[in-house]
PDB file of C-alpha atoms in Angstrom:
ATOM      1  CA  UNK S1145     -11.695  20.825 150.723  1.00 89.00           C
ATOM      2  CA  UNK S1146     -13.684  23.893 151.501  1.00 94.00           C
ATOM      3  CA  UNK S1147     -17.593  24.026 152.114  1.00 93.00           C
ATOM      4  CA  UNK S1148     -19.061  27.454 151.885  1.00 96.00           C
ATOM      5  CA  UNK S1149     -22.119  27.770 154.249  1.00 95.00           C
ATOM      6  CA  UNK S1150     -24.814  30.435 153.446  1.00 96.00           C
ATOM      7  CA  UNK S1151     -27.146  31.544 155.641  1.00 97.00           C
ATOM      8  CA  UNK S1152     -30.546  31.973 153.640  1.00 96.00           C
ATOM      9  CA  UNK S1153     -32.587  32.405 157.002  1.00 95.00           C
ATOM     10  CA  UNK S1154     -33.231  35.449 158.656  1.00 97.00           C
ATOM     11  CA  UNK S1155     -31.676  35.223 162.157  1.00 96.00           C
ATOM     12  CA  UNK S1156     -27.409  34.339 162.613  1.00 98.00           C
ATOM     13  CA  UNK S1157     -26.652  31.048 162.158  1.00 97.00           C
ATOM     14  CA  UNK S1158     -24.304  29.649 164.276  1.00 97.00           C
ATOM     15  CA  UNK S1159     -22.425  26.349 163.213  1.00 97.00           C
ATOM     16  CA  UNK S1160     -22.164  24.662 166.887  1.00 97.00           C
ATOM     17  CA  UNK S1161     -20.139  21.446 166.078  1.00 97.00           C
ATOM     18  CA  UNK S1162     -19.140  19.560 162.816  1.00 97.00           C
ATOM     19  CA  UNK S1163     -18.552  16.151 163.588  1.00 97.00           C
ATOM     20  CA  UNK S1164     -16.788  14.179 160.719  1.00 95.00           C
ATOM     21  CA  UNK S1165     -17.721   9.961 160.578  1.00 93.00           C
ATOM     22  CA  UNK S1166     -14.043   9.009 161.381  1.00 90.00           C
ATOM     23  CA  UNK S1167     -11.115  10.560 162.751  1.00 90.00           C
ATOM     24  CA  UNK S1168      -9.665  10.343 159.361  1.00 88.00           C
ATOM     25  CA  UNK S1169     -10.818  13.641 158.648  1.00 91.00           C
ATOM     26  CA  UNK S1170     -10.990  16.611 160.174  1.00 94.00           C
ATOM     27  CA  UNK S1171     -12.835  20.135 160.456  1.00 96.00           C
ATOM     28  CA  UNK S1172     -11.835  23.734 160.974  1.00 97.00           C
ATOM     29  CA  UNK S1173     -14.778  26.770 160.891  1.00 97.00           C
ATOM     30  CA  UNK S1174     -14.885  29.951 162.202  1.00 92.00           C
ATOM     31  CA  UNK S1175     -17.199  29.868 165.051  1.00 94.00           C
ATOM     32  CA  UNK S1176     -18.517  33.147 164.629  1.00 96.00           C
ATOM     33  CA  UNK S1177     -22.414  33.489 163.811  1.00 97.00           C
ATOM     34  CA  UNK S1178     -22.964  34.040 159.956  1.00 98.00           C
ATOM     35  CA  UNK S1179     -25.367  36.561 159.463  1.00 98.00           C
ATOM     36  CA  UNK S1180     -28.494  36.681 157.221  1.00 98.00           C
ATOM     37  CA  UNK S1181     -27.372  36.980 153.780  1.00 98.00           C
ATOM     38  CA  UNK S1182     -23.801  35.989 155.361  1.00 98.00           C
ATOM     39  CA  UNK S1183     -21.312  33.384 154.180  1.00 98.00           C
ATOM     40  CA  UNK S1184     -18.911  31.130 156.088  1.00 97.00           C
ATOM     41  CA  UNK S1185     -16.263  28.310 155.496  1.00 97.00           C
ATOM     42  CA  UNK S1186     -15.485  24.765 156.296  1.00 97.00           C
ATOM     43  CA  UNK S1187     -12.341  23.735 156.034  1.00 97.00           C
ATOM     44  CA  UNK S1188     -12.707  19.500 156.222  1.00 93.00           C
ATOM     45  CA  UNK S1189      -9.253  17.896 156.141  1.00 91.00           C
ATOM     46  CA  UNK S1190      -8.585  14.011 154.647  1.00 85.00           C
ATOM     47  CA  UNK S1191      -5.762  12.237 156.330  1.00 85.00           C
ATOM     48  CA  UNK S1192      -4.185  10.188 153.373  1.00 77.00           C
ATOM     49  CA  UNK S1193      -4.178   6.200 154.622  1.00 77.00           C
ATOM     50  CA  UNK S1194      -4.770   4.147 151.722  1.00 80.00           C
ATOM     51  CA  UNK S1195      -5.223   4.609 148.266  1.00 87.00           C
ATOM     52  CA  UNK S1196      -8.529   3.917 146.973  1.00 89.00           C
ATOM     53  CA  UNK S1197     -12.027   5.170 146.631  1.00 90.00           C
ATOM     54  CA  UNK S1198     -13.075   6.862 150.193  1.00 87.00           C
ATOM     55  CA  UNK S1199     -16.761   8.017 151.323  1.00 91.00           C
ATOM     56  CA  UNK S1200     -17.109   9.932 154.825  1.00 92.00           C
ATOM     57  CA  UNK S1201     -19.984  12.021 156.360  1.00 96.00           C
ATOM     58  CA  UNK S1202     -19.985  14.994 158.211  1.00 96.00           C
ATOM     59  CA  UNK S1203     -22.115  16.201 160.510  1.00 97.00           C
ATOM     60  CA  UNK S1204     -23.363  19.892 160.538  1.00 97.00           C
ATOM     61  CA  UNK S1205     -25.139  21.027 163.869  1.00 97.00           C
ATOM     62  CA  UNK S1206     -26.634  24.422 164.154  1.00 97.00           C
ATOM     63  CA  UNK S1207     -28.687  26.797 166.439  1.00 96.00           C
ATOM     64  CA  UNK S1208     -31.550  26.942 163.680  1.00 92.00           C
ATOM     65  CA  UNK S1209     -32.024  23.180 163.084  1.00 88.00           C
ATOM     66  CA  UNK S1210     -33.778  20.894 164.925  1.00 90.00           C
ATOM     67  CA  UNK S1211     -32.382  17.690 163.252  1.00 94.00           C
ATOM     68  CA  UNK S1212     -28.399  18.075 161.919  1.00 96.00           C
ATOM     69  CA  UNK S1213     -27.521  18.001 158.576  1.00 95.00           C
ATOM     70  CA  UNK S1214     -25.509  15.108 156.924  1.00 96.00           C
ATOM     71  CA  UNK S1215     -23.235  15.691 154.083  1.00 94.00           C
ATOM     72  CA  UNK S1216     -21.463  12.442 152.397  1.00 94.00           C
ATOM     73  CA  UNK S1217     -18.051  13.578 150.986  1.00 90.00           C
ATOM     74  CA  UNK S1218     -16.629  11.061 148.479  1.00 90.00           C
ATOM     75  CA  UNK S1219     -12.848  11.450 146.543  1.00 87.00           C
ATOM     76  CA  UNK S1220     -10.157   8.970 145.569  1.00 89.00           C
ATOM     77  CA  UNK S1221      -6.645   8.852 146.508  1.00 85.00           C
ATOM     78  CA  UNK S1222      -4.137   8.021 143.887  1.00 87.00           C
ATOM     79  CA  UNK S1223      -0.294   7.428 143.679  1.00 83.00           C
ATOM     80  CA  UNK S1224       1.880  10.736 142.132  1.00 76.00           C
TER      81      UNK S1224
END
C-alpha cells in the first residue's frame, strides 16, 4: 500500500518517523523534506500471518505538528 502525503502548508514538511502499531507491518518514505505544494510517498508493508480481517495504525510524526497523526489501515487477507 502506498500513502501519498501532500504538503498543503507553507514551510517543508519533514516526515520524522512513521511508527506502525505492530511489527507486522512495516514503513518505507523518503526522508527528504516535501516542499510546499510538494508530494511524497509511504510505502507501509503487511506481513501476511493469518487470514482474516486485520486493522493496524500508523503513526505519522512531523516537524509541523505538535500532536502526531494516526491513520487506522484496515484490509483482509484471503486464500488464492
Amino acid at each position: 500500500m502506498v500513502v501519498k502525503v501532500k504538503n498543503v502548508g507553507v514551510k517543508d514538511l519533514l516526515l520524522t518517523e512513521v511508527v506502525p502499531s505492530c511489527n507486522c507491518v512495516s514503513a518505507n518514505w523518503d526522508k527528504k523534506p516535501i516542499p510546499p505544494g510538494g508530494q511524497g510517498t509511504v510505502a507501509l508493508t503487511y506481513e501476511l500471518r493469518n487470514i482474516g480481517n486485520y486493522i493496524q495504525q500508523v503513526t505519522f510524526f512531523s516537524n509541523v505538528l505538535d500532536e502526531p497523526a494516526v491513520f487506522t489501515i484496515e484490509g483482509v487477507v484471503k486464500n488464492k
